[in-house]
PDB file of C-alpha atoms and ligand atoms in Angstrom:
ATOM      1  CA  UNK J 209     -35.789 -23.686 -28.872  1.00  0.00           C
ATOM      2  CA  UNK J 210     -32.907 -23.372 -26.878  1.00  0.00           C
ATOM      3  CA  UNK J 211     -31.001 -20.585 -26.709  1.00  0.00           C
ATOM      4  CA  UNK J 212     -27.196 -21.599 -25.930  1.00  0.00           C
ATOM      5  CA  UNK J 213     -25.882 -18.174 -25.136  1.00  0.00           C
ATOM      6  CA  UNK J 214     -28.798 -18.725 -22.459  1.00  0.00           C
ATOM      7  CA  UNK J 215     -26.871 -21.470 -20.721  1.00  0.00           C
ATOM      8  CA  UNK J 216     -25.096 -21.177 -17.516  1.00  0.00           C
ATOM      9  CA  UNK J 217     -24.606 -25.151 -16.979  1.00  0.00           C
ATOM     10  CA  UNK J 218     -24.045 -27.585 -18.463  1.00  0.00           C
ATOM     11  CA  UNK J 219     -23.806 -31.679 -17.204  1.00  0.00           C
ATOM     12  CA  UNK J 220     -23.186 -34.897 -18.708  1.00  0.00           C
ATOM     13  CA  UNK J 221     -24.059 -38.410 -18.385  1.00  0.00           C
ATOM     14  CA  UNK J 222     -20.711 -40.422 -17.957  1.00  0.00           C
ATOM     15  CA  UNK J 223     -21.663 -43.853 -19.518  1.00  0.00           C
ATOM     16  CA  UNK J 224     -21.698 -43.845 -23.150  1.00  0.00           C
ATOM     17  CA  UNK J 225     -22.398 -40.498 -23.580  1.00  0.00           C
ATOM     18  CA  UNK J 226     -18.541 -39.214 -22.372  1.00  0.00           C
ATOM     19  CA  UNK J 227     -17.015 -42.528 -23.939  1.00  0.00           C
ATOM     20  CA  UNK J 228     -18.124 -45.372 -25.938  1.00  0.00           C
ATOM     21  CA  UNK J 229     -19.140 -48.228 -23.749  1.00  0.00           C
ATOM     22  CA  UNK J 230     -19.285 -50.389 -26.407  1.00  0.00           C
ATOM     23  CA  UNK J 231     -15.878 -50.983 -26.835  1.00  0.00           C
ATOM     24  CA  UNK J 232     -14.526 -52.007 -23.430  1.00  0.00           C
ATOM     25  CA  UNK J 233     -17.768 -54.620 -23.250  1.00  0.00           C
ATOM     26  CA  UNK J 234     -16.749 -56.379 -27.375  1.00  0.00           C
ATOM     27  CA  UNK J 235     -13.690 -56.516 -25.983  1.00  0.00           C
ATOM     28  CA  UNK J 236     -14.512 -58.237 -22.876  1.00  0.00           C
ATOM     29  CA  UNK J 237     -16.301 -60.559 -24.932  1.00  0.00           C
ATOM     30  CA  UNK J 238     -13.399 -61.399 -27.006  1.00  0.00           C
ATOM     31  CA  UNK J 239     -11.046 -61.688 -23.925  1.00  0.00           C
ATOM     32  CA  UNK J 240     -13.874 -64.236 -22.852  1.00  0.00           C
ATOM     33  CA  UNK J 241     -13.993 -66.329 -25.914  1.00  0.00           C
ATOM     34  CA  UNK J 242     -17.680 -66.191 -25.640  1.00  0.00           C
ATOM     35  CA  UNK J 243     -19.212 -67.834 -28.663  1.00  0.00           C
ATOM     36  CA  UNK J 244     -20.530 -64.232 -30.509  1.00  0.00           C
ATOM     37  CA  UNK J 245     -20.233 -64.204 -33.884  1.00  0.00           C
ATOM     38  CA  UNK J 246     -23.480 -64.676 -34.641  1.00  0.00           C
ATOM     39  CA  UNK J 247     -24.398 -62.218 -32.780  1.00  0.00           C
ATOM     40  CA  UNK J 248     -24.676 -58.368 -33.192  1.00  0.00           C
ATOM     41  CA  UNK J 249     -22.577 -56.848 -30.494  1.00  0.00           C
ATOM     42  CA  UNK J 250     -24.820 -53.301 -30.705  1.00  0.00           C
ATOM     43  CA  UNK J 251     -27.947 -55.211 -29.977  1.00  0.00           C
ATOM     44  CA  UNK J 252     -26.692 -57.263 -27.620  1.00  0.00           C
ATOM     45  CA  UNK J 253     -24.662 -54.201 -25.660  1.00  0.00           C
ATOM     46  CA  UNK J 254     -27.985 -52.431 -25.798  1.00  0.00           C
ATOM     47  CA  UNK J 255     -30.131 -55.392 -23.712  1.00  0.00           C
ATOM     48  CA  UNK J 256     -27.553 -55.489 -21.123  1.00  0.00           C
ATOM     49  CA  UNK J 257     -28.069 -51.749 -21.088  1.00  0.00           C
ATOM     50  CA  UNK J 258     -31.806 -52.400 -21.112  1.00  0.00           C
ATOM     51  CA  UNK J 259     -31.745 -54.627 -17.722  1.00  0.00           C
ATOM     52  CA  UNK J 260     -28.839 -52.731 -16.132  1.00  0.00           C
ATOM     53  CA  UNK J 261     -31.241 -49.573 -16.411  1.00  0.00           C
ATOM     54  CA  UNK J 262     -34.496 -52.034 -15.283  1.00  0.00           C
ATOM     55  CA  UNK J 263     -31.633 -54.396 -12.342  1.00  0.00           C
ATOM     56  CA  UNK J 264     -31.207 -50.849 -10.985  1.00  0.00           C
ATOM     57  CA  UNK J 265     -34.210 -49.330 -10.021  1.00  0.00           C
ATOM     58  CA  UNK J 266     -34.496 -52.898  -7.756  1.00  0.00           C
ATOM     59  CA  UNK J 267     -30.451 -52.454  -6.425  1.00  0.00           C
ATOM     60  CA  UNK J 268     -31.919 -48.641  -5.219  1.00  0.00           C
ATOM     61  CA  UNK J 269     -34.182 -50.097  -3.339  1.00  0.00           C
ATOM     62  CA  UNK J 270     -32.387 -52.698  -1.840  1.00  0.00           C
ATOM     63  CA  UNK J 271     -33.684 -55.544  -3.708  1.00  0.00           C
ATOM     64  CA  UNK J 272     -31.174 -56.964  -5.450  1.00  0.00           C
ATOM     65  CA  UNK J 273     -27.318 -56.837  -4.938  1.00  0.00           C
ATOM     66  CA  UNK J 274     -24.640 -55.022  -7.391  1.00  0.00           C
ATOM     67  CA  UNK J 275     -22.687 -58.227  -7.784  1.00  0.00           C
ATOM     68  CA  UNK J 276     -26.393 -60.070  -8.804  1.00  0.00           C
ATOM     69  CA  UNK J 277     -27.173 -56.943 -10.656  1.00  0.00           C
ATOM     70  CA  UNK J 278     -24.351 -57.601 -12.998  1.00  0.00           C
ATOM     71  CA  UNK J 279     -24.701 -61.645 -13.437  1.00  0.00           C
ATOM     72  CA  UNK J 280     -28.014 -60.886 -14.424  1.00  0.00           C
ATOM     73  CA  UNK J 281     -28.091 -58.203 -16.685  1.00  0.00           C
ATOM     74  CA  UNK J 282     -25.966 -60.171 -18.998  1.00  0.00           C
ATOM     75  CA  UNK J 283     -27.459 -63.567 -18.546  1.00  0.00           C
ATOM     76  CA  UNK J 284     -30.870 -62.271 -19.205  1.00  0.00           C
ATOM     77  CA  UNK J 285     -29.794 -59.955 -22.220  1.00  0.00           C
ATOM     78  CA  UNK J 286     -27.590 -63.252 -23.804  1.00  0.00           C
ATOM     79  CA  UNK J 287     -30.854 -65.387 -23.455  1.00  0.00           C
ATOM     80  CA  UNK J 288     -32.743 -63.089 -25.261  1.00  0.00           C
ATOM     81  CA  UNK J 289     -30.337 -64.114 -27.727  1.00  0.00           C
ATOM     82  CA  UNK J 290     -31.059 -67.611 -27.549  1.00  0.00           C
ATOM     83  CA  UNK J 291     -27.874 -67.921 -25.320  1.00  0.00           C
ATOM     84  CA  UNK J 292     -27.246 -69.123 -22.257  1.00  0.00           C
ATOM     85  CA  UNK J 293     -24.209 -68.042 -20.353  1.00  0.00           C
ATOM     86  CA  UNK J 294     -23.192 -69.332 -16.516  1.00  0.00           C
ATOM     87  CA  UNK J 295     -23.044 -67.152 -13.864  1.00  0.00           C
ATOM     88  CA  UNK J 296     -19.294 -67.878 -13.970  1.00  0.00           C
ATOM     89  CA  UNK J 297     -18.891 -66.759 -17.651  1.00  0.00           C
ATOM     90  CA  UNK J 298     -21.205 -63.642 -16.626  1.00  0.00           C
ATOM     91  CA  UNK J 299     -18.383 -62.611 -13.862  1.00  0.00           C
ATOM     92  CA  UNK J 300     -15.618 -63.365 -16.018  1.00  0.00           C
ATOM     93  CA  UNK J 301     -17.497 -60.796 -18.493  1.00  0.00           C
ATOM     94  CA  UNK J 302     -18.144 -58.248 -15.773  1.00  0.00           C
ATOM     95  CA  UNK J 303     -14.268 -58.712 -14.535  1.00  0.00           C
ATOM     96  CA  UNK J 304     -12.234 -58.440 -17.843  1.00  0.00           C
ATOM     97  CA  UNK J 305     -15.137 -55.280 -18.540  1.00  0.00           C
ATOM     98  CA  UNK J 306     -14.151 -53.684 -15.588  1.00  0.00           C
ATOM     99  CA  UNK J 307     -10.381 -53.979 -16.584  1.00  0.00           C
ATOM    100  CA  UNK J 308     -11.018 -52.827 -20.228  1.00  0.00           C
ATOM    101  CA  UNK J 309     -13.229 -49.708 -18.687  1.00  0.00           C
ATOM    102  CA  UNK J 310      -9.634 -48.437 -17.525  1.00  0.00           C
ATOM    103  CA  UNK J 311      -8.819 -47.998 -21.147  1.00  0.00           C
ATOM    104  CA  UNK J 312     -11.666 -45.950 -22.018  1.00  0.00           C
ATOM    105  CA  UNK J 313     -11.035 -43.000 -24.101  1.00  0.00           C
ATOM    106  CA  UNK J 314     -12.926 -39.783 -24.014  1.00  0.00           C
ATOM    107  CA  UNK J 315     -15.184 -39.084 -27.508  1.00  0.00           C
ATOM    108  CA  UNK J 316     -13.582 -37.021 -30.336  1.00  0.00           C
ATOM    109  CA  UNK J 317     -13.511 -33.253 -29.545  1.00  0.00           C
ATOM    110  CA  UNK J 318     -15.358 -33.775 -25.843  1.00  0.00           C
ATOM    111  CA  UNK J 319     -12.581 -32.385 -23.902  1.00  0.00           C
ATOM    112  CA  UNK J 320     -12.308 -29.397 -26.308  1.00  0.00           C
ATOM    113  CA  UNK J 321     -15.868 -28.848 -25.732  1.00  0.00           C
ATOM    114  CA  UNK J 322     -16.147 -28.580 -22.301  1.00  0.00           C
ATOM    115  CA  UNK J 323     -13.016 -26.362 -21.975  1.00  0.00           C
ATOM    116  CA  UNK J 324     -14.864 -23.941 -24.651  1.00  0.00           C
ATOM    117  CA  UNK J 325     -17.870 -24.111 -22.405  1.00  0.00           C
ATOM    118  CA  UNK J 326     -15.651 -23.107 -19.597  1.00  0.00           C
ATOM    119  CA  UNK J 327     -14.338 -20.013 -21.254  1.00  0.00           C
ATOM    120  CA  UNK J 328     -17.804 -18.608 -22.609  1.00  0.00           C
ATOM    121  CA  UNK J 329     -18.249 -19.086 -18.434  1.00  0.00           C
ATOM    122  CA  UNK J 330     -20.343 -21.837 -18.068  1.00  0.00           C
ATOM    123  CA  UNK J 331     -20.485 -24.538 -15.271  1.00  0.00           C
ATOM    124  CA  UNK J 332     -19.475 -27.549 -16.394  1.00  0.00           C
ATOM    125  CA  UNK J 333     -19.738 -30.971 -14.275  1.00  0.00           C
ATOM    126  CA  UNK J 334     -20.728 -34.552 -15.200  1.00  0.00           C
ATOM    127  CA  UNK J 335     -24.310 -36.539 -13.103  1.00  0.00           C
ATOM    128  CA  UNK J 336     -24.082 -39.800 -13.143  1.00  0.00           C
ATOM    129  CA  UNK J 337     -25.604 -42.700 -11.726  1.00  0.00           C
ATOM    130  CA  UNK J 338     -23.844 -45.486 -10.001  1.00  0.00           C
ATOM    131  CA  UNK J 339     -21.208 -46.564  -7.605  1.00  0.00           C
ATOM    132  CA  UNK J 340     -18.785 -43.617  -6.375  1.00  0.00           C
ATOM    133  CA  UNK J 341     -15.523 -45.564  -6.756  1.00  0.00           C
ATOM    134  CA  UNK J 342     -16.284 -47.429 -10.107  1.00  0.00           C
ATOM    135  CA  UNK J 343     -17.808 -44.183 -11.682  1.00  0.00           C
ATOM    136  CA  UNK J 344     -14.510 -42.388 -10.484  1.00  0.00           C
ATOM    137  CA  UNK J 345     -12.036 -44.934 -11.776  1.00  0.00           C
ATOM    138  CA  UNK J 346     -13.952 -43.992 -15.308  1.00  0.00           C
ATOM    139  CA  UNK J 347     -13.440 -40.633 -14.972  1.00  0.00           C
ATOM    140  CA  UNK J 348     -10.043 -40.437 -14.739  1.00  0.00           C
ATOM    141  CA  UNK J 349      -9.080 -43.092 -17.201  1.00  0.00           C
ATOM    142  CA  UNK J 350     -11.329 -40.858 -19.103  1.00  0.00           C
ATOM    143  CA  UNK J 351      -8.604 -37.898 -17.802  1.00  0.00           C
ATOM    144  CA  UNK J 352     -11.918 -35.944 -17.081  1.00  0.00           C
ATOM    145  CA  UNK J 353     -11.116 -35.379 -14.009  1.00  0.00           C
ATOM    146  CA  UNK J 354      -8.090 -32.974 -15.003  1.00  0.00           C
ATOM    147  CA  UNK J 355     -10.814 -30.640 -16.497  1.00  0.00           C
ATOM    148  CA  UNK J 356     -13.693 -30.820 -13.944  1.00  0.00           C
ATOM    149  CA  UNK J 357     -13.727 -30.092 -10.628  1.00  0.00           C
ATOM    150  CA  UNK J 358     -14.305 -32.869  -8.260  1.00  0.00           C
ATOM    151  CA  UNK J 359     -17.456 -30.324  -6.698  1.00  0.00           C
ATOM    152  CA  UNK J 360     -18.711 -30.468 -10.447  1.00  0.00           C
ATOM    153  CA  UNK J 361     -18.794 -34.497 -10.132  1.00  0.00           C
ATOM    154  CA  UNK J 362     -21.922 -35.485  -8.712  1.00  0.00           C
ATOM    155  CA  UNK J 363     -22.291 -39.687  -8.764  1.00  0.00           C
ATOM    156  CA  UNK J 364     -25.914 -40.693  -7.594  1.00  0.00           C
ATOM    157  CA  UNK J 365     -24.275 -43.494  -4.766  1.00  0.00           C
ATOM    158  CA  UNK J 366     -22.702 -40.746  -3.092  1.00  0.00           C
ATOM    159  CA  UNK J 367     -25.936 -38.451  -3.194  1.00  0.00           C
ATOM    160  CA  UNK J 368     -28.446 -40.985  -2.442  1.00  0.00           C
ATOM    161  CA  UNK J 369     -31.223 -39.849  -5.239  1.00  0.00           C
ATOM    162  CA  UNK J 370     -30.274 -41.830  -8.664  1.00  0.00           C
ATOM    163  CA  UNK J 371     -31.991 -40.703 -11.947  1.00  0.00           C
ATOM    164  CA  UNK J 372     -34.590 -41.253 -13.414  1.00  0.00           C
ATOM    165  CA  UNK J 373     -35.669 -39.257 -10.093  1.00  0.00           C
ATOM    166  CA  UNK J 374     -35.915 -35.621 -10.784  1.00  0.00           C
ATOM    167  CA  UNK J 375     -34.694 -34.656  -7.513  1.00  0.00           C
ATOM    168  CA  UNK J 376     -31.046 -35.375  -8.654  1.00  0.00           C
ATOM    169  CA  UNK J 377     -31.466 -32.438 -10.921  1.00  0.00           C
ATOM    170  CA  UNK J 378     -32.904 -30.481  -7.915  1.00  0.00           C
ATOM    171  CA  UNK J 379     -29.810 -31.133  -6.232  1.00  0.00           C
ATOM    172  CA  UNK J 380     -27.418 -30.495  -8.567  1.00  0.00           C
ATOM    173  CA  UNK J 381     -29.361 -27.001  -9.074  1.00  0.00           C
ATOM    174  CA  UNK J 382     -29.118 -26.444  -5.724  1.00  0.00           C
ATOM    175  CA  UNK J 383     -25.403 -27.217  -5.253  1.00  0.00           C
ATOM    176  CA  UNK J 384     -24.093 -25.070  -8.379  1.00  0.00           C
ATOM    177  CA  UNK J 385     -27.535 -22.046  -7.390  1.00  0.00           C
ATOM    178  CA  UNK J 386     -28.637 -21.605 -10.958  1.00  0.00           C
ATOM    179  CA  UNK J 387     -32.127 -22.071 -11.854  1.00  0.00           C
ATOM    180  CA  UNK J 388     -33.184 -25.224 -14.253  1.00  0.00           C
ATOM    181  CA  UNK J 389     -33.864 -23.348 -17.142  1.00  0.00           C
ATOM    182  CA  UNK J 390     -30.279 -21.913 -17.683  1.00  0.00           C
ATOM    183  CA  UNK J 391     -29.087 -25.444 -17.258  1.00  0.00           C
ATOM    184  CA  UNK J 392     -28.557 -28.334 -19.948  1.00  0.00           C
ATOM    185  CA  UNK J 393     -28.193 -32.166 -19.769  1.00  0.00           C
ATOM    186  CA  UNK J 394     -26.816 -34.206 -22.324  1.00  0.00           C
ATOM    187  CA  UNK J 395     -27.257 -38.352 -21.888  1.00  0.00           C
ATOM    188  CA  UNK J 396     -28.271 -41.328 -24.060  1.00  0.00           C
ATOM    189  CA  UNK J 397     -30.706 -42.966 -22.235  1.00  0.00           C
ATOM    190  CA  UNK J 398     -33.946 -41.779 -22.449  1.00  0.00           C
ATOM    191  CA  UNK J 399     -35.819 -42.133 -19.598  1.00  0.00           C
ATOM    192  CA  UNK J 400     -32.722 -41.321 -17.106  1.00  0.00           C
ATOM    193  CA  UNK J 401     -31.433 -38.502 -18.847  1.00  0.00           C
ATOM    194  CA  UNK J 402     -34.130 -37.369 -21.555  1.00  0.00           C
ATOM    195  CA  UNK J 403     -37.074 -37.654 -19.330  1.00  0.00           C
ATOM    196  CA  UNK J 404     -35.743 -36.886 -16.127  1.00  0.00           C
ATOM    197  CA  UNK J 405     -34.054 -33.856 -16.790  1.00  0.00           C
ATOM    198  CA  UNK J 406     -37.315 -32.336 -18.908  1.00  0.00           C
ATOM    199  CA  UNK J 407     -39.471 -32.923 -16.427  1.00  0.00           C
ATOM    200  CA  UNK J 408     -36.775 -31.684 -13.335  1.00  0.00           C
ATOM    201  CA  UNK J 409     -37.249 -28.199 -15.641  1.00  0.00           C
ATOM    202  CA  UNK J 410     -33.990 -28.591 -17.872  1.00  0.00           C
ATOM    203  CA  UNK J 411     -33.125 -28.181 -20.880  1.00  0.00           C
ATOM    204  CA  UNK J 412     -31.348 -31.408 -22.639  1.00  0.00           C
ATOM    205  CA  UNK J 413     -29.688 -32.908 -25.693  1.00  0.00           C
ATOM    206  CA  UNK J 414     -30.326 -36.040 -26.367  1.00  0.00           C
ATOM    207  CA  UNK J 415     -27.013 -38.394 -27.675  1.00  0.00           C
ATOM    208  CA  UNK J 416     -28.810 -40.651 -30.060  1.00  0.00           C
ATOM    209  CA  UNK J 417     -25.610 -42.574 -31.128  1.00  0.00           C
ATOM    210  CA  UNK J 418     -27.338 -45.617 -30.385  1.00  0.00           C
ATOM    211  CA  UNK J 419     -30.201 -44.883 -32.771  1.00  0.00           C
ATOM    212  CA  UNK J 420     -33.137 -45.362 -30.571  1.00  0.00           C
ATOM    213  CA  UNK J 421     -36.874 -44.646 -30.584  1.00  0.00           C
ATOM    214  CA  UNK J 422     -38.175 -41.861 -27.665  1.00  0.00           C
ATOM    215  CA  UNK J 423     -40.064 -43.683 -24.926  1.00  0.00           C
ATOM    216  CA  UNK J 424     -42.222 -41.033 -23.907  1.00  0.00           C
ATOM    217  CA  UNK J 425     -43.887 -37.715 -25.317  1.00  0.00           C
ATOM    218  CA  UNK J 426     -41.135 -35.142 -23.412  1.00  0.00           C
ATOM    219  CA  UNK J 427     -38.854 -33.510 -26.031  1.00  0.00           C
ATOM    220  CA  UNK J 428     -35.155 -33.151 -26.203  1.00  0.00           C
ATOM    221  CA  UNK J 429     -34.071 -29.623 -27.414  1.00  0.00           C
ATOM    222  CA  UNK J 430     -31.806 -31.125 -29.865  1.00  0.00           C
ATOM    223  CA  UNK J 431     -30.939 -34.529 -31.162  1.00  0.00           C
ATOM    224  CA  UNK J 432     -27.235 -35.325 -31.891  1.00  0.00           C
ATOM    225  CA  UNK J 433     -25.739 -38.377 -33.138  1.00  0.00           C
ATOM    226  CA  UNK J 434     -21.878 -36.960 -32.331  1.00  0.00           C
ATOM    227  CA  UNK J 435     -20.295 -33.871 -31.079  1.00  0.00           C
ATOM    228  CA  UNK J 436     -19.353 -31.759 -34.193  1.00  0.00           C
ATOM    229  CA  UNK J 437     -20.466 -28.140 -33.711  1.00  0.00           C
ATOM    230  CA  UNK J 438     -23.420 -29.195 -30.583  1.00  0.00           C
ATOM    231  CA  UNK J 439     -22.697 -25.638 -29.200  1.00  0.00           C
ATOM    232  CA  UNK J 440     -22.816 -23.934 -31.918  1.00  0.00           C
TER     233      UNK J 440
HETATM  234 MG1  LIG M 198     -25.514 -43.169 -20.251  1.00  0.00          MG
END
């Protein structure tokens, strides 16, 4: 069980567990005039999520570029669809998602929740993976960074270690010197930031917004679907 009054940290994914990420891609799709409407955004936003998580672990290792990682996340999660899109459409997605990411709004209550944290004395920072720059421009559209420090902001580009690799957590622990069983991770995806962070030695809260199934036998210490009361 965990104990919250336990907790000295605590870290967030950025990418749909700070903000919705749904809503910037529909309406990128809409700005695109791509042909959706039989389609079911959700399931759709949720392959793309699928390869981006799959694309990646090839882009760490220098397989596969971020520009090709992005074409093909969406053509492949479109064709399993039954749609094809061009590589042109797949950029003008990616562009006009990029733009609408500026938008972005922070979930209900999330900023009042990490300055409550902050007064019971808790560290509070955000792990994410991706590229420094883009994952910054999200944060402060998301006006997160008037709340956490920029040493609290730890963006796997600029560390070199991406999750699902435990030794992200390592090095957060490391940088903020408290042990991994007085801190907590909350994410969406499992195997990034359910898996990873159990078996770095955290504890973690899994954001099931998205209603998925676990991938793997670790266990989350709690299971939300939004933010009302988590901390309490
Ligand atoms: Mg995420």
């Amino acid at each position: 069980m965990l104990k919250f009054n336990e907790i000295e940290a605590v870290f967030f994914d950025l990418d749909d567990t700070l903000y919705d990420q749904l809503t910037p891609f529909g309406l990128a799709l809409e700005f695109c005039k791509i042909e959706a409407s039989t389609l079911n955004i959700e399931e759709l936003f949720k392959r793309v999520r699928y390869f981006s998580d799959v694309l990646w672990k090839l882009h760490t290792k220098g397989q596969m570029s971020l520009e090709a990682l992005r074409v093909v996340r969406l053509t492949s999660a479109f064709k399993d669809f039954d749609l094809n899109i061009t590589k042109e459409q797949a950029l003008a997605i990616q562009e006009r998602y990029e733009y609408e990411q500026q938008q972005i709004q922070a979930f209900p209550g999330i900023i009042e929740i990490i300055k409550d944290l902050q007064k019971n004395k808790s560290v509070v920072g955000i792990l994410t993976n991706g590229p420094v720059h883009h994952q910054m421009n999200k944060i402060i559209a998301l006006k997160l960074d008037q709340v956490i420090p920029k040493e609290l902001i730890f963006i796997s580009d600029g560390i070199g270690i991406a999750k699902p690799d435990k030794r992200i957590f390592e090095y957060v622990q490391r940088q903020i010197k408290i042990k991994p069983d007085k801190c907590c991770y909350i994410g969406d995806t499992w195997e990034n930031d359910i898996a990873a962070s159990i078996e770095a030695g955290w504890n973690c809260i899994w954001f099931n917004h998205r209603n998925r199934e676990p991938q793997s036998i670790h266990t989350p210490n709690k299971i939300i679907t939004d933010y009302i009361g988590v901390f309490s």
